[in-house]
Structure formats: structure tokens, C-alpha cells
Coordinates of C-alpha atoms and ligand atoms in Angstrom, one line a residue:
X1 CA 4.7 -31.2 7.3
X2 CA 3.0 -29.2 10.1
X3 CA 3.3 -25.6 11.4
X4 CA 1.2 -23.8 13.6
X5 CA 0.5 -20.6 11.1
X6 CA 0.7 -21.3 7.3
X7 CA 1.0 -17.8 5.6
X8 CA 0.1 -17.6 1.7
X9 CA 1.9 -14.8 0.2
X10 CA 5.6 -13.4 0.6
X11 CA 4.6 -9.4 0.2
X12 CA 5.7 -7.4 2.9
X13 CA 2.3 -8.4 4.7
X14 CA 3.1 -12.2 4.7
X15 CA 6.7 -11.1 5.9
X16 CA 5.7 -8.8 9.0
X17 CA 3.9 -11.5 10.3
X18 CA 6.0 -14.5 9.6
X19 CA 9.0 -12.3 11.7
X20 CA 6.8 -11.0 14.5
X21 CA 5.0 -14.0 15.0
X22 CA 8.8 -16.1 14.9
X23 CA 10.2 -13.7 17.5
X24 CA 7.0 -15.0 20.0
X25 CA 8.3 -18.5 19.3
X26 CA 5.2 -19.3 17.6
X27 CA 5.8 -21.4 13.7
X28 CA 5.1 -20.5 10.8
X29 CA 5.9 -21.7 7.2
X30 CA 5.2 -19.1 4.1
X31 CA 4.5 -19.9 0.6
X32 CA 4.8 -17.8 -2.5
X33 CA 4.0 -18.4 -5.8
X34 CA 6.7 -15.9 -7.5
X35 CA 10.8 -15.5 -7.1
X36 CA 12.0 -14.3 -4.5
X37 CA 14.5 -12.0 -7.3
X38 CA 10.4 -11.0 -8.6
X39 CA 9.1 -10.3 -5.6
X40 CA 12.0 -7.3 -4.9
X41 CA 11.7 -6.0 -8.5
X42 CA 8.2 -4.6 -7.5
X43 CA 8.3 -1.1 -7.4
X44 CA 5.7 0.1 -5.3
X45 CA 4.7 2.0 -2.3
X46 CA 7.0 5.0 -0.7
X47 CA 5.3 6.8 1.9
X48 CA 5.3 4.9 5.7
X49 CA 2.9 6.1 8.9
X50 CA 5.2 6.5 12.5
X51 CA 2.8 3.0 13.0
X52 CA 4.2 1.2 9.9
X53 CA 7.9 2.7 11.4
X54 CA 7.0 1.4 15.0
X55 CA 5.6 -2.4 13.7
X56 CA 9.1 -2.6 11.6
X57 CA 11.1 -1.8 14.4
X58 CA 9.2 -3.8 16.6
X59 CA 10.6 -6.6 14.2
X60 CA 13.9 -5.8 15.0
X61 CA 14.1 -4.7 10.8
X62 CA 14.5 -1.0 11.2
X63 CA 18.0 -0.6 11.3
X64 CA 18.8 0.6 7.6
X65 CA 15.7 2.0 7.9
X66 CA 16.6 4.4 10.7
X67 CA 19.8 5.4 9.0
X68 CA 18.6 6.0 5.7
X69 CA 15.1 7.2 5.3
X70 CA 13.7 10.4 5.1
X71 CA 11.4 12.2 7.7
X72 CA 9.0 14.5 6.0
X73 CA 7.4 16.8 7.9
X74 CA 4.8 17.9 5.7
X75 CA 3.7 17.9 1.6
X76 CA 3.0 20.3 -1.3
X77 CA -0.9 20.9 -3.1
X78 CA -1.0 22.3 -6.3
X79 CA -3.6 23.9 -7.9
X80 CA -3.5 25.7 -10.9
X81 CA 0.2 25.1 -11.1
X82 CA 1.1 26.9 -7.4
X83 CA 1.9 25.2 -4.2
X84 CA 1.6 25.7 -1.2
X85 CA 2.7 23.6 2.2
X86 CA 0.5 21.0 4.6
X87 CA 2.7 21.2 7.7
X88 CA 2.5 18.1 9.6
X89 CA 4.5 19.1 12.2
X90 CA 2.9 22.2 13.3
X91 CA -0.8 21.1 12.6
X92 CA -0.2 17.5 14.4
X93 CA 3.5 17.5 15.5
X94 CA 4.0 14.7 13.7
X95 CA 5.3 13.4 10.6
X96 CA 5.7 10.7 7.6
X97 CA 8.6 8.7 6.6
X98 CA 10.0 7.9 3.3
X99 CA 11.3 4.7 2.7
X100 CA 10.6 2.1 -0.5
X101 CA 8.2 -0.9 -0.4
X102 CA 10.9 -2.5 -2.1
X103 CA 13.5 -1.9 0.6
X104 CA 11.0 -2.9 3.5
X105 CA 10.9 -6.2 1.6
X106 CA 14.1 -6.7 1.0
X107 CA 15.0 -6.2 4.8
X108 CA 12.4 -8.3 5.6
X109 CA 13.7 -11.1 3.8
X110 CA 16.9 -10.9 4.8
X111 CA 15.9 -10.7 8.9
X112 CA 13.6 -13.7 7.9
X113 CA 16.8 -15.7 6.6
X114 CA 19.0 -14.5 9.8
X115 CA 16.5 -16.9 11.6
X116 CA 15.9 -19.9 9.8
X117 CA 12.4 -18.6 8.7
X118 CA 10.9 -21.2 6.5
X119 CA 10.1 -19.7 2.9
X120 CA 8.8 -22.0 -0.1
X121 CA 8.9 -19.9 -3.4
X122 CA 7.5 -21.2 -6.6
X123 CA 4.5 -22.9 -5.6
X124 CA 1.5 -23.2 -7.2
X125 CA -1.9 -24.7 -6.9
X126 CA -2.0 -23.6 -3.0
X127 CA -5.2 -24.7 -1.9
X128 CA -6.9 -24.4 1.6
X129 CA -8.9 -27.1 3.1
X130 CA -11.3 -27.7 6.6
X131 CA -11.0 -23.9 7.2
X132 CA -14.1 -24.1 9.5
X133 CA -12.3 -26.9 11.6
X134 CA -10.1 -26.8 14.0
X135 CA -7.4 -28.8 12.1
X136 CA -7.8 -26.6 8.7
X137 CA -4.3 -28.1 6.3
X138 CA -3.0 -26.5 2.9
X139 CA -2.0 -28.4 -0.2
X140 CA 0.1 -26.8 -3.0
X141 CA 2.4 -28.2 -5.5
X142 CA 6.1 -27.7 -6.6
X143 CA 8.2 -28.4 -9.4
X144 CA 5.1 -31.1 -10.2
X145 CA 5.6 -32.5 -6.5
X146 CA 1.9 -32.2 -4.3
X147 CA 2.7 -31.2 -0.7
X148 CA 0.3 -30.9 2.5
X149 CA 1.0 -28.2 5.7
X150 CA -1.4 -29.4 8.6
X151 CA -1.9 -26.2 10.8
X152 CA -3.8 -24.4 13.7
X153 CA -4.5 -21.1 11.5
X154 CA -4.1 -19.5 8.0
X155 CA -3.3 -15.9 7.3
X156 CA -4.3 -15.1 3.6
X157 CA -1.5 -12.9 2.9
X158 CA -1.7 -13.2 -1.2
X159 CA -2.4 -9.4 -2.5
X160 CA -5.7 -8.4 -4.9
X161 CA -5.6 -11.9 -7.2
X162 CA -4.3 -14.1 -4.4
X163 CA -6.3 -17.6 -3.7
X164 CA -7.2 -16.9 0.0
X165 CA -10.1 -14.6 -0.5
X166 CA -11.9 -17.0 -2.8
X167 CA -11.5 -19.7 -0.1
X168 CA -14.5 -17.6 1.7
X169 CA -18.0 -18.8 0.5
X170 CA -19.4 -16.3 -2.2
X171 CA -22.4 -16.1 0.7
X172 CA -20.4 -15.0 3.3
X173 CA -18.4 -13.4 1.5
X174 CA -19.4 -9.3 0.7
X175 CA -17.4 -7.4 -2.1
X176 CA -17.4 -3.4 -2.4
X177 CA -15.8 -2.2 -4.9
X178 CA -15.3 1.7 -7.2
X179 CA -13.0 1.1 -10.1
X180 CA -11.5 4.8 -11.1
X181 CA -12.0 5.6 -14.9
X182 CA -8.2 6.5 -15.2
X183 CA -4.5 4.8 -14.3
X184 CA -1.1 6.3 -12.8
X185 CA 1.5 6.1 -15.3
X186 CA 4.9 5.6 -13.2
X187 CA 8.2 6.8 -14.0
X188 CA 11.4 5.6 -11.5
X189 CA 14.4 7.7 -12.8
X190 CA 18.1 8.2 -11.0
X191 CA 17.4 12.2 -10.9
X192 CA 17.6 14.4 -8.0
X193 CA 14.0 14.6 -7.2
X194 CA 12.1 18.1 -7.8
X195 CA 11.5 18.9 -4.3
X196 CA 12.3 17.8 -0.8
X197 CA 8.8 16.8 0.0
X198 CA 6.3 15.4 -1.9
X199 CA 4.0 17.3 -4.3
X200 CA 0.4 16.6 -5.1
X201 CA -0.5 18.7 -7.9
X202 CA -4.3 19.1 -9.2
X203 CA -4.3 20.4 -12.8
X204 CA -6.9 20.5 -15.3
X205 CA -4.7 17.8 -18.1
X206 CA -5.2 15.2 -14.7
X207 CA -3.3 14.5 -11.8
X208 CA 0.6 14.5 -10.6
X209 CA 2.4 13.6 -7.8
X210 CA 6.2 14.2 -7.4
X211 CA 7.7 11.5 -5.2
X212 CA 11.1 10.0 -4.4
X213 CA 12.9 7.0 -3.1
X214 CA 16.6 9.3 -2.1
X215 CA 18.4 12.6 -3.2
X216 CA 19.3 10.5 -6.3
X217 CA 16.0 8.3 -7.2
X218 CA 13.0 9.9 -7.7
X219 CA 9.9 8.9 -8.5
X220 CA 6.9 10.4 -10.6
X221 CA 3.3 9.6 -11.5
X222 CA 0.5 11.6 -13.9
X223 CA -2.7 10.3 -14.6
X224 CA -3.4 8.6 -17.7
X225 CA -6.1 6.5 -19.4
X226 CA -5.4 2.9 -17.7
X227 CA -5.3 1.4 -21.0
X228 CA -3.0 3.4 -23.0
X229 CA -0.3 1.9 -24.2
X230 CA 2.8 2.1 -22.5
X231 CA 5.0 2.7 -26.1
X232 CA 3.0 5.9 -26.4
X233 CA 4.4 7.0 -23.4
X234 CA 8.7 7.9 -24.4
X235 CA 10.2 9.2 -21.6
X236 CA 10.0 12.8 -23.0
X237 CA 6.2 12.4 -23.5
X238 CA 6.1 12.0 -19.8
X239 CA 8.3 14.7 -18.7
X240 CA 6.9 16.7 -21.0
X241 CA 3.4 16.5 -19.6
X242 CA 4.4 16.2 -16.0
X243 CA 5.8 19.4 -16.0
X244 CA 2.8 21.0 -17.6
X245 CA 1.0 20.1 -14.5
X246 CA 3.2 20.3 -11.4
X247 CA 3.9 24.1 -10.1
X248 CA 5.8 26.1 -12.1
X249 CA 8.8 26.8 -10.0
X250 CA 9.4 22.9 -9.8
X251 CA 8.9 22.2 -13.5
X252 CA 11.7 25.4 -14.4
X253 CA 14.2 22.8 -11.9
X254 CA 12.8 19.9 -12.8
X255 CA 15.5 17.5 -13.7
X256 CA 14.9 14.8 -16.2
X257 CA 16.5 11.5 -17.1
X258 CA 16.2 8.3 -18.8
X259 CA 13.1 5.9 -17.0
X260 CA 14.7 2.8 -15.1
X261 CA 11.2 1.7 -14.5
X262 CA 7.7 2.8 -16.3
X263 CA 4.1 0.9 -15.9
X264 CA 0.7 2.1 -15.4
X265 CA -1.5 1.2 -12.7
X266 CA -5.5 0.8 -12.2
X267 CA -7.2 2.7 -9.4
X268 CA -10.1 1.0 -7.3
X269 CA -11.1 0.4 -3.8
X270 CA -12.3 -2.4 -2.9
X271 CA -13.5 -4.0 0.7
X272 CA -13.9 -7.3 1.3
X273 CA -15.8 -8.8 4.6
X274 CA -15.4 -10.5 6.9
X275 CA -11.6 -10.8 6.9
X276 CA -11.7 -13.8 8.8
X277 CA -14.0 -17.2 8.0
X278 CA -13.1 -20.8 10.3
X279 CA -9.1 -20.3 10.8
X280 CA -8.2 -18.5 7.7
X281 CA -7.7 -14.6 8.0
X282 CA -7.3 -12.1 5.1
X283 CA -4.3 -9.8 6.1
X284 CA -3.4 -6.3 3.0
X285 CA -4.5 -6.2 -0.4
X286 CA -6.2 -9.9 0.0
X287 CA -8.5 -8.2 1.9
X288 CA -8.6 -4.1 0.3
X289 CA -7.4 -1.8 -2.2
X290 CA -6.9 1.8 -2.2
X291 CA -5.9 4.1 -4.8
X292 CA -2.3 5.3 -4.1
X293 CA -3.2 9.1 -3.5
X294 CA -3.4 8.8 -0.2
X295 CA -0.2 6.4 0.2
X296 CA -2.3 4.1 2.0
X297 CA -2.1 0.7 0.7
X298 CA 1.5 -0.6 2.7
X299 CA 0.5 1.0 5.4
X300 CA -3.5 -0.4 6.0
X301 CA -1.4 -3.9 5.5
X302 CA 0.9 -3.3 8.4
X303 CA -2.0 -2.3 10.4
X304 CA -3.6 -5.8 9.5
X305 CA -0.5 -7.3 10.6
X306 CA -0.5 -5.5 13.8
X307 CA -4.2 -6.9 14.8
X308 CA -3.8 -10.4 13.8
X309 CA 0.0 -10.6 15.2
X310 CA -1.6 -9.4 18.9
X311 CA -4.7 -11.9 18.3
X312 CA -2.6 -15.0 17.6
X313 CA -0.1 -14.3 20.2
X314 CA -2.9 -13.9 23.1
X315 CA -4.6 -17.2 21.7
X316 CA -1.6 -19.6 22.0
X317 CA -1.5 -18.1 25.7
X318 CA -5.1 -19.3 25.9
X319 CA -7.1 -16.1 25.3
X320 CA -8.7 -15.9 22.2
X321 CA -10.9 -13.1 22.7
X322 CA -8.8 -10.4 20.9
X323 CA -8.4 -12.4 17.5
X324 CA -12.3 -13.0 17.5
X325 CA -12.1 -9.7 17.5
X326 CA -9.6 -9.5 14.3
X327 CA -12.1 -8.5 11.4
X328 CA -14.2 -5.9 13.3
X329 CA -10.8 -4.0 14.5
X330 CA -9.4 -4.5 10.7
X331 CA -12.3 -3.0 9.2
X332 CA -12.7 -0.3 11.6
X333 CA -9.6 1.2 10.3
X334 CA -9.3 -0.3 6.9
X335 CA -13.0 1.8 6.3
X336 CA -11.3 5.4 7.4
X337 CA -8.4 5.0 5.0
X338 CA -11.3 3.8 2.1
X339 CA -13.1 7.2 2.8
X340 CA -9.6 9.1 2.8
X341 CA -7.8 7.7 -0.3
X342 CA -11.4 7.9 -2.3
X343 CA -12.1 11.6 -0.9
X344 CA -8.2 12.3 -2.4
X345 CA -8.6 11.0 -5.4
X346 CA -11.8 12.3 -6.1
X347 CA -10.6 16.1 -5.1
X348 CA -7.4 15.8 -7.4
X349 CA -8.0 13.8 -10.6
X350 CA -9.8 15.2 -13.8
X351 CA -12.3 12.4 -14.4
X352 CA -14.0 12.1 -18.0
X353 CA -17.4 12.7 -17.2
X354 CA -16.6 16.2 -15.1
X355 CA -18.9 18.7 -15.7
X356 CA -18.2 22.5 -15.2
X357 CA -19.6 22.4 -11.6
X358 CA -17.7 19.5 -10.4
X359 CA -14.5 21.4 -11.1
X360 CA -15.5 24.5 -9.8
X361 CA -16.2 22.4 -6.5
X362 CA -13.2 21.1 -6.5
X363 CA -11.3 24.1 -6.7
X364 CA -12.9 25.8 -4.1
X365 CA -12.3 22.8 -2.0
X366 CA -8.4 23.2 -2.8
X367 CA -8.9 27.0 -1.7
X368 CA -10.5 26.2 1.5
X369 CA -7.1 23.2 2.1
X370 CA -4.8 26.1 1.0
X371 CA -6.4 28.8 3.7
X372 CA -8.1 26.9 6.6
X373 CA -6.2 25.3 9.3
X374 CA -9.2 23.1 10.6
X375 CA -9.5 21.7 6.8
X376 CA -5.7 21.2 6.9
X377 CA -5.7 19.2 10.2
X378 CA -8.5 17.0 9.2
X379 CA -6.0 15.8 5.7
X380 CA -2.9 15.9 7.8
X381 CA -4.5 13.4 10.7
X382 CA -5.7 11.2 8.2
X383 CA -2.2 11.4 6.0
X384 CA 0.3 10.7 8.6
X385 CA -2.1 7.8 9.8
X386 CA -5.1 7.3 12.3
X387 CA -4.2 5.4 15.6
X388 CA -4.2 1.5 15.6
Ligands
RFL401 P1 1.3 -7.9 -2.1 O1 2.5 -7.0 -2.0 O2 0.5 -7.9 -3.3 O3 1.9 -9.4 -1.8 C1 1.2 -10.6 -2.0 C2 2.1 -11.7 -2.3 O4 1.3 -12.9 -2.5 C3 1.8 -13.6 -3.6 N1 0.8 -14.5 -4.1 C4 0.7 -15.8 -3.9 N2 1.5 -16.6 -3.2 C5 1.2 -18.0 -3.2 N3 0.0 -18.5 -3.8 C6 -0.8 -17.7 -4.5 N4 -1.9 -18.1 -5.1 C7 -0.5 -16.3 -4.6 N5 -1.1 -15.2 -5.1 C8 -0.3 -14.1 -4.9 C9 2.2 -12.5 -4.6 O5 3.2 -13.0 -5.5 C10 2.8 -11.5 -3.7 O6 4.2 -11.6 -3.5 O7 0.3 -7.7 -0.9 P2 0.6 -7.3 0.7 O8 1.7 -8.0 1.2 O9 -0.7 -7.3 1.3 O10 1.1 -5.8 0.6 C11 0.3 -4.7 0.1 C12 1.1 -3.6 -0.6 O11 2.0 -4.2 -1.5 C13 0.3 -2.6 -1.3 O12 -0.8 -2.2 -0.5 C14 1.1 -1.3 -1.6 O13 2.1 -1.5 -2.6 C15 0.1 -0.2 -2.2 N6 0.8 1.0 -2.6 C16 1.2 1.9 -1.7 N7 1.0 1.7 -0.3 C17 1.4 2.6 0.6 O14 1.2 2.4 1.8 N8 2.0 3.8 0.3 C18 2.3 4.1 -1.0 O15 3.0 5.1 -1.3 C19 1.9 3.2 -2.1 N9 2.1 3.4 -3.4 C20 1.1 1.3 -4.0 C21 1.8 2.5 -4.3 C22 0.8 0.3 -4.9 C23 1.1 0.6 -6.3 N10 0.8 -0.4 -7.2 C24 1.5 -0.7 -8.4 C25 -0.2 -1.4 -6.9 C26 2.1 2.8 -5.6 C27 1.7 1.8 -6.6 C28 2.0 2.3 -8.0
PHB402 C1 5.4 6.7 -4.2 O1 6.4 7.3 -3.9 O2 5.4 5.6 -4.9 C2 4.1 7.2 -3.7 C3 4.1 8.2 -2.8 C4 2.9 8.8 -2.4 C5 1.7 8.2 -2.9 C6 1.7 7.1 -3.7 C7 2.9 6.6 -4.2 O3 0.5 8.8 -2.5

């Protein structure tokens, strides 16, 4: 078989491009190893940038999106169990949108079936090959069957444990990396969420955030040791201590529920560089991880998307100049939302080696969020999303 773009990975990152890249007329073919039913049970990110809104409908696979997300125009701190407002709007005049990973996806996958787009679930054993060549090819195999994609470019779109990354020479390749001493235990439950925006509460028993998916899913993390088991957590364990930690107004209204959905997650960040070797370019959480405080995982993907989409589309009109320039534009931005989501974390989680004066700075730091505007601007710029 040959295409002219093979894409490893069918997240939303392997998606984006495979539709945007289509819509130019330009081929590709995308593998994944999982389901397609497994890939839509991931329940994952919930917060999307104006850019993230902008690339989808770009795609032409905004329309549900449009008519049923949320616009939030700012988000609750807590400290000490008391609130109080980041207003997007008036600080920035602009604003965040809530819509689920999982819905991205799905609408993804079903504007990718509207046009033919060639998917190949359940593969396994992908393999790049001649990646510094012009003529670099891909082998995998399915149900016992080897099969080889000869192609112009790869775009290593396979998440944290994917196979594209580890394509790159360990001597090119540079890894940096802080793995968080705690997890987010997740709870998806078909209650009316607490609050209309999003609260992210600081509390001496760890962090909470207070999310939602629509006026009748919401969503809720608190920290928790990463490996704790997850039968120690019943569902009243967790509402229990979520509402020790979350303001007190919201945990009097609080409404609770049986869990539909309950994991726990690591934290890290982690960089990888150069995110492009030969013909094979690393696009999302191939390439980085963030912690989720800062909702910026989905979103730092989508940018990817956005830099290699414009690079490949100048190159098949003869001008390669702007995907030479793929890695140092990716990086640029995919640094600033490191610093962000690691300053975020670091300000609102109760880490286990915290001494007396490392919480007394972060309280005043939440005192100088909750009373200066210039403080306020700086989170809410870097929130709703830096420019592409
Ligand atoms: P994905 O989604 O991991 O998709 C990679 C795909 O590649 C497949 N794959 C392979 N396919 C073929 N061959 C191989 N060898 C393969 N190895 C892997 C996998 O099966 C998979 O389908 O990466 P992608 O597309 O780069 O997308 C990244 C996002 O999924 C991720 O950054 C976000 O979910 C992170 N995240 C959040 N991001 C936000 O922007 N806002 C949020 O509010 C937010 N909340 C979150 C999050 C992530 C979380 N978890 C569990 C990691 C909340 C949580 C709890
Ligand atoms: C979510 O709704 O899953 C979510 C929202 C905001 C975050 C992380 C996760 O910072």
C-alpha cells in the first residue's frame, strides 16, 4: 500500500490531522492499535482553548460542538475552603469552552467516516523504517497478517507509550521529565455538577477540582497517593473527602451519586526533543505530558496538529520551509504550557515532603491570585491559551 502521510495513533491528535490534512486533498492512512469502541471509552480531558474550538471547526467537526458546549467565562480558587472568581472575560475578554475529549473523538471519527478516511484498528507490531530517507515505509501486523505502507512522511501520533518516540535515536533523542509524588483520583457521576464553572480548590488534605461534562454529568478529581488502591476508594469515601476540601457553600449543595467511571491518574511532565527526526514527526502526548491542573494536555495536541497541518500542506505546494520549522514552533509553545501546568500544580497540591514554609508560601501566593489583578491576568492568559 502507499499513502503520502502514515499517522500512528487514532487519539484525537492522529484524528485532527488525518481530517485536516484529507480536506487539502493530501492522503493519509491511520493505524491504531486499540478498538475503535476503546478508544471512545477514554474518559479524559474537558476544558478546550478558543484555538482548540477554531482548529475543530476548521475541520468542519464543530457542529454539535457549537450547539452543545459550554462557554465559561471564568473559574473558582479555593483556599481554605472559600472561593472566589478568575474572570476571564473581564481580565482578557475571552473565555474557555467545555466540551469532552471523548465527544471530540467521537465527532472526529464519525467526520473521518463521512469521507472515506482510511482507519486500520487492531494492529500491532507497527514499526517505522528509512525514517532519514526520503522514501521512509511502516510495517505492522494484523490478525497475524504483516503489512507494509510506503510514504512521504510519518506523524507519530501514539500518546505517552506509543512506538513513534522510540523510533528517534536515544542520541538525538533528549528526555525531561518531573514525575509528581501523588495521582488524581477521578470520579464521572450523572449528578448536576456543584457549580456552573469550574472550581480549583487548595486545601491542606490535597487538591480538588470540581469539573463537568453537562448540567447532568459532572466530573470530580482529589488528589490521592497514585498507588492506592482503587477498592479503597467507595464512592462515599470520595464524596466524603471531596467535600472536606472544596468551599463550603458547594459542599452544603453538593450533590452525590453512584460513580459511572473511577480511576486514578499519575502526574508528570515530560518534554521530549526534537519532535521531528528524517520524515517522522511527534504530534501530543508522543511528544509531552502535562499534569491536568492546568487542562492543558488536549489542547498543547491540537496546537501540534495546527503546526504540522500548515507545514505539510506548504511542502506538497513545494515550500518546505515552514515544516523545517515544525519542532522549534512546537516547542516554543509546548515549553509555556510545561511552566504553567507545573507552576499550577505546584501552587495547589499538598506534596509529602512540604515543610511549614512551603505552605505558608503558597498561601500567600493564593492571597496575592485572590486580590491582584496583574497576578490574575498573568493565570487567566496562560489558562484560556497563549496564541499559536
Ligand atoms: P492519546 O489520546 O493518548 O492517543 C494516542 C493513540 O495512539 C494509540 N497507540 C498506538 N497505535 C498504534 N500503534 C501503537 N504502537 C500505539 N501506541 C498507542 C493509542 O491507543 C491511542 O488511541 O494521545 P493524543 O492524540 O496526543 O491526545 C492527547 C490527549 O489525549 C491528552 O493530552 C489529554 O487527554 C490530557 N488531558 C487533558 N487535556 C486537556 O487539554 N484538558 C483537560 O481538561 C485534560 N484533562 C487529561 C485530562 C488527561 C487525563 N488522563 C487520564 C491522562 C484529565 C485526565 C484524567
Ligand atoms: C476535566 O473536566 O476532566 C478537567 C477539567 C480541568 C482540568 C483537568 C481535567 O484542569
Amino acid at each position: 500500500m502507499r499513502t503520502q502521510v502514515v499517522i500512528i495513533g487514532g487519539g484525537p491528535s492522529g484524528l485532527l490531522l488525518s481530517q485536516l490534512l484529507h480536506r487539502d486533498g493530501i492522503d493519509t492512512v491511520m493505524l491504531e492499535r486499540q478498538s475503535r469502541e476503546y478508544v471512545l471509552s477514554r474518559i479524559r480531558a474537558g476544558v478546550l482553548e478558543n484555538g482548540t474550538v477554531e482548529m475543530l471547526r476548521q475541520a468542519g467537526v464543530a457542529d454539535r460542538l457549537d450547539a452543545e458546549s459550554f462557554v465559561h467565562s471564568g473559574t473558582y480558587l479555593s483556599a481554605r475552603n472559600q472561593g472566589f472568581r478568575i474572570d476571564f472575560d473581564a481580565l482578557i475578554g475571552r473565555s474557555v469552552t467545555v466540551y469532552g475529549q471523548t465527544e471530540v473523538t467521537r465527532d472526529l471519527y464519525a467526520a473521518r467516516d463521512a469521507m472515506d478516511g482510511k482507519i486500520i484498528h487492531g494492529v500491532e507490531a507497527v514499526t517505522l523504517h528509512d525514517l532519514k530517507t526520503e522514501a521512509p515505509f511502516v510495517t505492522y501486523t494484523k490478525d497475524g497478517t504483516e503489512h507494509r505502507i510506503d510514504c512521504d512522511y510519518v506523524a507519530g501520533c501514539d500518546g505517552f507509550h506509543g512506538v513513534s518516540r522510540k523510533a528517534i535515536p536515544a542520541s538525538i533523542l533528549k528526555e525531561v521529565e518531573r514525575v509528581y509524588p501523588f495521582g488524581w483520583l477521578g470520579v464521572l457521576s450523572e449528578t448536576k455538577p456543584v457549580s456552573e464553572e469550574l472550581i480549583y480548590a487548595h486545601h491542606e488534605r490535597g487538591f480538588a477540582l470540581c469539573s463537568m461534562r453537562n448540567d447532568s454529568l459532572s466530573r470530580y478529581y482529589i488528589q490521592a497517593p497514585v498507588d492506592d488502591p482503587i477498592e479503597k476508594w467507595s464512592d462515599d469515601a470520595f464524596w466524603d473527602e471531596l467535600k472536606r476540601r472544596i468551599p463550603e457553600d458547594a459542599a452544603d449543595r453538593l450533590e452525590t451519586g453512584p460513580s459511572i467511571e473511577k480511576s486514578i491518574a499519575p502526574l508528570r511532565s515530560f518534554v521530549a526533543e526534537p519532535m521531528r527526526w528524517g520524515r517522522l514527526f511527534l504530534v501530543g502526548d508522543a511528544a509531552h505530558i502535562v499534569p491536568p491542573t492546568g487542562a492543558k494536555g488536549l489542547n498543547l495536541a491540537v496546537s501540534d496538529v495546527y503546526y504540522l497541518w500548515s507545514g505539510l500542506r506548504e511542502a506538497y505546494q513545494g515550500d518546505a520551509a515552514t515544516l523545517d520549522q515544525y519542532s522549534d514552533r512546537a516547542l516554543a509553545r509546548v515549553w509555556k504550557a510545561i511552566r504553567f501546568s507545573w507552576w499550577f500544580t505546584t501552587l495547589m497540591h499538598r506534596f509529602p515532603e512540604q515543610s511549614e514554609f512551603d505552605r505558608r508560601i503558597q498561601e500567600a501566593e493564593l492571597d496575592v491570585l485572590e486580590t491582584s489583578k496583574a497576578a490574575q491576568t498573568v493565570l487567566a492568559e496562560n489558562y484560556v491559551g497563549l496564541p499559536y
